[in-house]
Amino acid sequence: MKVKDIAEEIKKIDRKQILNFVTNFYGKHEENQKVIYFKHMNMTYVFSIMSDDVEKVFFWGSRTIIEEILSMYSSTHVVECVTRDINEFEWLLRLHYLKFIILQRCYVSKMSNCENQLCSSISVVLQQEAEALIQLIHDYFDSVTSRYLLKDELEDLIEQKTVWKWEENNNIMAFLIAKKEGKKLCIEYLYNGSHNFKASYLIQIAKNYACENQLICVYAWKDVDNKISQKMYANNGFVEEKMYKIIYMKTV
């Protein structure tokens, strides 16, 4: 069957099926998320969704079919890959994609039991504090090496109660922002703004949340040369796994 014939499969698959696929493989979906393109054949999926005004393409299955479909794409888009093998998706370069390694390696803590004694001075972030937190992210995180966080996305995480803070005199001094991805909890941002505060408190809160919600692990992406982060995560029961988060972009 040729790629042009696969288009007929779109009529056989409803939107709910597509969104369920997104949830199963990528952790979450938005009900109002616009699905741009979808094809299915022999357990092979290629589809794209609009996220933060960027078209993101996902695929799963036969590489031959995937290559054929991607070669027909006529719009600017990105492909995000998480892999232990940095060369696993090099075949995308033959299709004229540009490659960006944004974050390398992750530190993983498998969940076995909950921590009982947690720092009482830590609390969840409230919706009215979202703007202040966004400003702190802009002030303290490099926009080139850190994923940009929109206010709407942060508010969604706050609603899920996966954003924690430590404050003094009503000022946020340290915070941790995490995101549920399927059965995993990813630490997106961890900021320790005071030398008197230990980031370990926030990490233990996140681990406790994962345990209570029956998640399998907590992980965080970190630069390979950041020895301080490496030591901090090691002291909190995390082990380093050699993985890579790679962005492939194709422009037209």
mmCIF file of C-alpha atoms in Angstrom:
data_model
loop_
_atom_site.group_PDB
_atom_site.id
_atom_site.type_symbol
_atom_site.label_atom_id
_atom_site.label_comp_id
_atom_site.label_asym_id
_atom_site.label_seq_id
_atom_site.Cartn_x
_atom_site.Cartn_y
_atom_site.Cartn_z
ATOM 1 C CA MET A 1 0.000 0.000 0.000
ATOM 2 C CA LYS A 2 1.331 3.429 -0.999
ATOM 3 C CA VAL A 3 1.389 6.425 1.293
ATOM 4 C CA LYS A 4 -1.368 8.140 -0.680
ATOM 5 C CA ASP A 5 -3.641 5.180 0.060
ATOM 6 C CA ILE A 6 -2.993 5.401 3.795
ATOM 7 C CA ALA A 7 -4.926 8.682 3.847
ATOM 8 C CA GLU A 8 -8.114 6.641 3.666
ATOM 9 C CA GLU A 9 -7.329 5.342 7.151
ATOM 10 C CA ILE A 10 -8.072 8.792 8.564
ATOM 11 C CA LYS A 11 -11.776 8.227 7.950
ATOM 12 C CA LYS A 12 -11.691 5.060 10.063
ATOM 13 C CA ILE A 13 -10.112 6.587 13.166
ATOM 14 C CA ASP A 14 -11.953 9.098 15.325
ATOM 15 C CA ARG A 15 -10.484 11.990 17.309
ATOM 16 C CA LYS A 16 -10.906 10.199 20.651
ATOM 17 C CA GLN A 17 -8.688 7.376 19.400
ATOM 18 C CA ILE A 18 -5.988 9.855 18.411
ATOM 19 C CA LEU A 19 -6.073 11.645 21.773
ATOM 20 C CA ASN A 20 -5.938 8.317 23.604
ATOM 21 C CA PHE A 21 -2.823 7.487 21.586
ATOM 22 C CA VAL A 22 -1.240 10.808 22.574
ATOM 23 C CA THR A 23 -2.025 10.130 26.233
ATOM 24 C CA ASN A 24 -0.705 6.566 26.205
ATOM 25 C CA PHE A 25 2.622 7.434 24.602
ATOM 26 C CA TYR A 26 3.251 11.021 25.684
ATOM 27 C CA GLY A 27 1.562 11.359 29.068
ATOM 28 C CA LYS A 28 -1.219 13.869 28.431
ATOM 29 C CA HIS A 29 -3.310 15.672 25.867
ATOM 30 C CA GLU A 30 -5.501 18.741 25.760
ATOM 31 C CA GLU A 31 -9.138 18.255 24.762
ATOM 32 C CA ASN A 32 -8.978 21.341 22.542
ATOM 33 C CA GLN A 33 -5.643 20.368 20.999
ATOM 34 C CA LYS A 34 -5.774 20.576 17.237
ATOM 35 C CA VAL A 35 -4.686 17.384 15.475
ATOM 36 C CA ILE A 36 -3.147 18.450 12.186
ATOM 37 C CA TYR A 37 -2.286 15.216 10.466
ATOM 38 C CA PHE A 38 -2.716 11.540 11.204
ATOM 39 C CA LYS A 39 -1.971 8.316 9.357
ATOM 40 C CA HIS A 40 -2.147 4.729 10.483
ATOM 41 C CA MET A 41 -1.025 1.511 8.824
ATOM 42 C CA ASN A 42 0.330 -1.783 10.109
ATOM 43 C CA MET A 43 0.744 -0.410 13.663
ATOM 44 C CA THR A 44 2.574 2.640 12.325
ATOM 45 C CA TYR A 45 1.476 6.110 13.415
ATOM 46 C CA VAL A 46 2.560 9.523 12.162
ATOM 47 C CA PHE A 47 0.672 12.563 13.380
ATOM 48 C CA SER A 48 1.224 16.138 14.481
ATOM 49 C CA ILE A 49 -0.397 18.407 17.024
ATOM 50 C CA MET A 50 -0.232 22.140 17.623
ATOM 51 C CA SER A 51 1.413 22.969 20.952
ATOM 52 C CA ASP A 52 2.395 26.532 21.923
ATOM 53 C CA ASP A 53 2.036 27.588 18.258
ATOM 54 C CA VAL A 54 4.571 24.953 17.211
ATOM 55 C CA GLU A 55 3.644 21.929 15.120
ATOM 56 C CA LYS A 56 5.110 18.845 16.823
ATOM 57 C CA VAL A 57 5.329 15.576 14.919
ATOM 58 C CA PHE A 58 5.208 12.176 16.618
ATOM 59 C CA PHE A 59 5.690 8.737 15.133
ATOM 60 C CA TRP A 60 5.782 5.102 16.114
ATOM 61 C CA GLY A 61 6.246 1.884 14.113
ATOM 62 C CA SER A 62 7.776 0.982 10.745
ATOM 63 C CA ARG A 63 10.642 3.309 9.852
ATOM 64 C CA THR A 64 10.126 2.721 6.125
ATOM 65 C CA ILE A 65 6.550 3.975 6.280
ATOM 66 C CA ILE A 66 7.507 6.809 8.637
ATOM 67 C CA GLU A 67 10.249 8.034 6.281
ATOM 68 C CA GLU A 68 7.846 7.959 3.347
ATOM 69 C CA ILE A 69 5.237 10.004 5.167
ATOM 70 C CA LEU A 70 7.720 12.514 6.631
ATOM 71 C CA SER A 71 9.211 13.106 3.186
ATOM 72 C CA MET A 72 5.783 14.425 2.136
ATOM 73 C CA TYR A 73 5.518 16.966 4.975
ATOM 74 C CA SER A 74 5.286 20.506 3.633
ATOM 75 C CA SER A 75 5.158 22.598 6.811
ATOM 76 C CA THR A 76 7.703 23.712 9.408
ATOM 77 C CA HIS A 77 7.656 21.360 12.398
ATOM 78 C CA VAL A 78 9.751 19.748 15.114
ATOM 79 C CA VAL A 79 10.289 16.176 16.277
ATOM 80 C CA GLU A 80 11.189 15.576 19.935
ATOM 81 C CA CYS A 81 13.094 12.376 20.728
ATOM 82 C CA VAL A 82 14.104 10.879 24.062
ATOM 83 C CA THR A 83 16.578 8.044 23.657
ATOM 84 C CA ARG A 84 19.519 6.224 25.233
ATOM 85 C CA ASP A 85 21.263 6.084 21.835
ATOM 86 C CA ILE A 86 22.240 9.540 20.611
ATOM 87 C CA ASN A 87 22.439 8.240 17.028
ATOM 88 C CA GLU A 88 19.112 6.364 17.014
ATOM 89 C CA PHE A 89 17.301 8.970 14.929
ATOM 90 C CA GLU A 90 20.168 10.090 12.703
ATOM 91 C CA TRP A 91 18.164 8.911 9.690
ATOM 92 C CA LEU A 92 16.110 12.101 10.076
ATOM 93 C CA LEU A 93 19.153 14.052 8.909
ATOM 94 C CA ARG A 94 18.805 12.387 5.505
ATOM 95 C CA LEU A 95 15.350 13.943 5.306
ATOM 96 C CA HIS A 96 16.951 17.391 5.791
ATOM 97 C CA TYR A 97 16.122 17.873 9.471
ATOM 98 C CA LEU A 98 18.318 20.057 11.684
ATOM 99 C CA LYS A 99 19.440 18.503 14.966
ATOM 100 C CA PHE A 100 19.595 20.203 18.372
ATOM 101 C CA ILE A 101 20.673 18.443 21.565
ATOM 102 C CA ILE A 102 19.051 20.646 24.192
ATOM 103 C CA LEU A 103 19.359 18.603 27.379
ATOM 104 C CA GLN A 104 21.463 15.542 28.088
ATOM 105 C CA ARG A 105 21.154 12.685 30.561
ATOM 106 C CA CYS A 106 18.585 12.322 33.270
ATOM 107 C CA TYR A 107 18.684 11.416 36.922
ATOM 108 C CA VAL A 108 16.075 8.842 37.916
ATOM 109 C CA SER A 109 14.708 7.740 41.264
ATOM 110 C CA LYS A 110 12.514 4.621 41.229
ATOM 111 C CA MET A 111 9.578 4.775 43.610
ATOM 112 C CA SER A 112 9.382 2.177 46.385
ATOM 113 C CA ASN A 113 8.020 3.891 49.489
ATOM 114 C CA CYS A 114 6.867 7.309 50.640
ATOM 115 C CA GLU A 115 8.810 9.722 52.782
ATOM 116 C CA ASN A 116 6.938 10.425 56.017
ATOM 117 C CA GLN A 117 8.708 13.429 57.499
ATOM 118 C CA LEU A 118 8.409 16.360 55.107
ATOM 119 C CA CYS A 119 9.276 20.021 55.532
ATOM 120 C CA SER A 120 6.116 21.744 56.794
ATOM 121 C CA SER A 121 7.210 25.144 55.472
ATOM 122 C CA ILE A 122 6.715 23.980 51.867
ATOM 123 C CA SER A 123 3.313 24.485 50.247
ATOM 124 C CA VAL A 124 1.718 24.146 46.830
ATOM 125 C CA VAL A 125 1.724 27.197 44.578
ATOM 126 C CA LEU A 126 -1.611 28.982 44.111
ATOM 127 C CA GLN A 127 -3.031 30.203 40.795
ATOM 128 C CA GLN A 128 -2.613 33.871 41.752
ATOM 129 C CA GLU A 129 1.129 33.279 42.139
ATOM 130 C CA ALA A 130 1.592 32.029 38.563
ATOM 131 C CA GLU A 131 2.755 35.359 37.123
ATOM 132 C CA ALA A 132 5.355 35.848 39.858
ATOM 133 C CA LEU A 133 6.655 32.338 39.265
ATOM 134 C CA ILE A 134 6.868 32.892 35.503
ATOM 135 C CA GLN A 135 8.962 35.999 36.171
ATOM 136 C CA LEU A 136 11.337 34.009 38.400
ATOM 137 C CA ILE A 137 11.741 31.414 35.644
ATOM 138 C CA HIS A 138 12.618 34.160 33.161
ATOM 139 C CA ASP A 139 15.056 35.716 35.630
ATOM 140 C CA TYR A 140 16.926 32.600 36.716
ATOM 141 C CA PHE A 141 16.765 30.094 33.861
ATOM 142 C CA ASP A 142 18.544 30.280 30.531
ATOM 143 C CA SER A 143 15.879 30.287 27.816
ATOM 144 C CA VAL A 144 18.278 28.507 25.452
ATOM 145 C CA THR A 145 18.925 25.467 27.635
ATOM 146 C CA SER A 146 15.605 25.382 29.520
ATOM 147 C CA ARG A 147 12.208 24.629 28.068
ATOM 148 C CA TYR A 148 10.085 27.758 27.836
ATOM 149 C CA LEU A 149 7.003 27.591 30.050
ATOM 150 C CA LEU A 150 3.816 29.416 29.135
ATOM 151 C CA LYS A 151 1.547 30.861 31.821
ATOM 152 C CA ASP A 152 -1.390 28.672 30.753
ATOM 153 C CA GLU A 153 0.757 25.559 31.022
ATOM 154 C CA LEU A 154 2.027 26.583 34.450
ATOM 155 C CA GLU A 155 -1.530 27.205 35.642
ATOM 156 C CA ASP A 156 -2.458 23.708 34.487
ATOM 157 C CA LEU A 157 0.407 22.229 36.523
ATOM 158 C CA ILE A 158 -0.611 24.332 39.530
ATOM 159 C CA GLU A 159 -4.133 22.930 39.218
ATOM 160 C CA GLN A 160 -2.652 19.420 39.257
ATOM 161 C CA LYS A 161 -0.764 20.406 42.448
ATOM 162 C CA THR A 162 2.674 19.534 41.037
ATOM 163 C CA VAL A 163 4.212 22.955 41.770
ATOM 164 C CA TRP A 164 5.704 23.604 45.221
ATOM 165 C CA LYS A 165 7.351 26.608 46.864
ATOM 166 C CA TRP A 166 9.213 27.738 49.945
ATOM 167 C CA GLU A 167 8.707 31.378 50.841
ATOM 168 C CA GLU A 168 9.795 34.084 53.244
ATOM 169 C CA ASN A 169 7.753 37.211 53.968
ATOM 170 C CA ASN A 170 5.301 36.255 51.200
ATOM 171 C CA ASN A 171 8.145 36.063 48.655
ATOM 172 C CA ILE A 172 8.885 32.830 46.789
ATOM 173 C CA MET A 173 12.492 31.940 47.616
ATOM 174 C CA ALA A 174 12.676 28.428 46.144
ATOM 175 C CA PHE A 175 10.384 26.365 43.956
ATOM 176 C CA LEU A 176 10.006 23.067 42.120
ATOM 177 C CA ILE A 177 7.838 22.601 39.039
ATOM 178 C CA ALA A 178 7.045 19.034 38.000
ATOM 179 C CA LYS A 179 4.946 17.512 35.248
ATOM 180 C CA LYS A 180 3.233 14.140 35.117
ATOM 181 C CA GLU A 181 4.135 12.202 31.979
ATOM 182 C CA GLY A 182 2.189 8.976 31.977
ATOM 183 C CA LYS A 183 3.394 6.990 34.981
ATOM 184 C CA LYS A 184 6.422 9.230 35.524
ATOM 185 C CA LEU A 185 6.962 12.595 37.193
ATOM 186 C CA CYS A 186 9.448 14.906 35.470
ATOM 187 C CA ILE A 187 11.085 17.748 37.408
ATOM 188 C CA GLU A 188 10.973 20.613 34.907
ATOM 189 C CA TYR A 189 12.413 23.398 37.076
ATOM 190 C CA LEU A 190 14.129 23.370 40.456
ATOM 191 C CA TYR A 191 15.305 26.696 41.857
ATOM 192 C CA ASN A 192 17.016 27.117 45.215
ATOM 193 C CA GLY A 193 17.122 30.865 45.754
ATOM 194 C CA SER A 194 18.360 30.893 49.338
ATOM 195 C CA HIS A 195 21.580 29.488 50.750
ATOM 196 C CA ASN A 196 19.629 28.690 53.925
ATOM 197 C CA PHE A 197 17.254 26.371 52.097
ATOM 198 C CA LYS A 198 17.988 22.823 50.948
ATOM 199 C CA ALA A 199 16.557 21.803 47.588
ATOM 200 C CA SER A 200 16.347 18.273 48.998
ATOM 201 C CA TYR A 201 13.157 19.285 50.819
ATOM 202 C CA LEU A 202 11.430 20.078 47.532
ATOM 203 C CA ILE A 203 12.748 16.909 45.905
ATOM 204 C CA GLN A 204 11.380 14.777 48.742
ATOM 205 C CA ILE A 205 7.995 16.484 48.400
ATOM 206 C CA ALA A 206 7.956 15.605 44.685
ATOM 207 C CA LYS A 207 8.956 12.005 45.423
ATOM 208 C CA ASN A 208 6.223 11.736 48.035
ATOM 209 C CA TYR A 209 3.678 13.034 45.522
ATOM 210 C CA ALA A 210 4.814 10.416 42.998
ATOM 211 C CA CYS A 211 4.513 7.658 45.565
ATOM 212 C CA GLU A 212 1.047 8.713 46.700
ATOM 213 C CA ASN A 213 -0.137 8.841 43.071
ATOM 214 C CA GLN A 214 1.366 5.418 42.269
ATOM 215 C CA LEU A 215 3.886 6.753 39.749
ATOM 216 C CA ILE A 216 6.856 4.517 38.924
ATOM 217 C CA CYS A 217 9.647 7.087 39.115
ATOM 218 C CA VAL A 218 10.735 10.703 39.341
ATOM 219 C CA TYR A 219 13.322 11.986 36.888
ATOM 220 C CA ALA A 220 15.035 15.239 35.958
ATOM 221 C CA TRP A 221 17.017 16.368 32.938
ATOM 222 C CA LYS A 222 20.375 17.918 33.772
ATOM 223 C CA ASP A 223 23.474 19.081 31.929
ATOM 224 C CA VAL A 224 26.242 16.480 32.035
ATOM 225 C CA ASP A 225 28.819 19.003 33.290
ATOM 226 C CA ASN A 226 26.755 20.264 36.233
ATOM 227 C CA LYS A 227 28.537 18.571 39.154
ATOM 228 C CA ILE A 228 26.450 20.357 41.786
ATOM 229 C CA SER A 229 23.205 18.952 40.390
ATOM 230 C CA GLN A 230 24.779 15.533 40.000
ATOM 231 C CA LYS A 231 25.745 15.473 43.684
ATOM 232 C CA MET A 232 22.385 16.825 44.824
ATOM 233 C CA TYR A 233 20.380 14.202 42.956
ATOM 234 C CA ALA A 234 22.749 11.421 44.015
ATOM 235 C CA ASN A 235 22.273 12.428 47.658
ATOM 236 C CA ASN A 236 18.515 12.113 47.185
ATOM 237 C CA GLY A 237 18.491 8.582 45.811
ATOM 238 C CA PHE A 238 18.673 9.355 42.098
ATOM 239 C CA VAL A 239 20.875 7.436 39.684
ATOM 240 C CA GLU A 240 22.185 8.760 36.398
ATOM 241 C CA GLU A 241 20.875 7.212 33.199
ATOM 242 C CA LYS A 242 22.545 7.960 29.906
ATOM 243 C CA MET A 243 19.694 9.380 27.873
ATOM 244 C CA TYR A 244 19.319 12.257 25.474
ATOM 245 C CA LYS A 245 16.525 14.654 24.649
ATOM 246 C CA ILE A 246 16.979 15.727 21.048
ATOM 247 C CA ILE A 247 15.010 18.144 18.890
ATOM 248 C CA TYR A 248 14.918 17.674 15.114
ATOM 249 C CA MET A 249 13.498 20.603 13.151
ATOM 250 C CA LYS A 250 12.500 20.866 9.512
ATOM 251 C CA THR A 251 11.731 24.202 7.878
ATOM 252 C CA VAL A 252 10.154 24.950 4.527
#
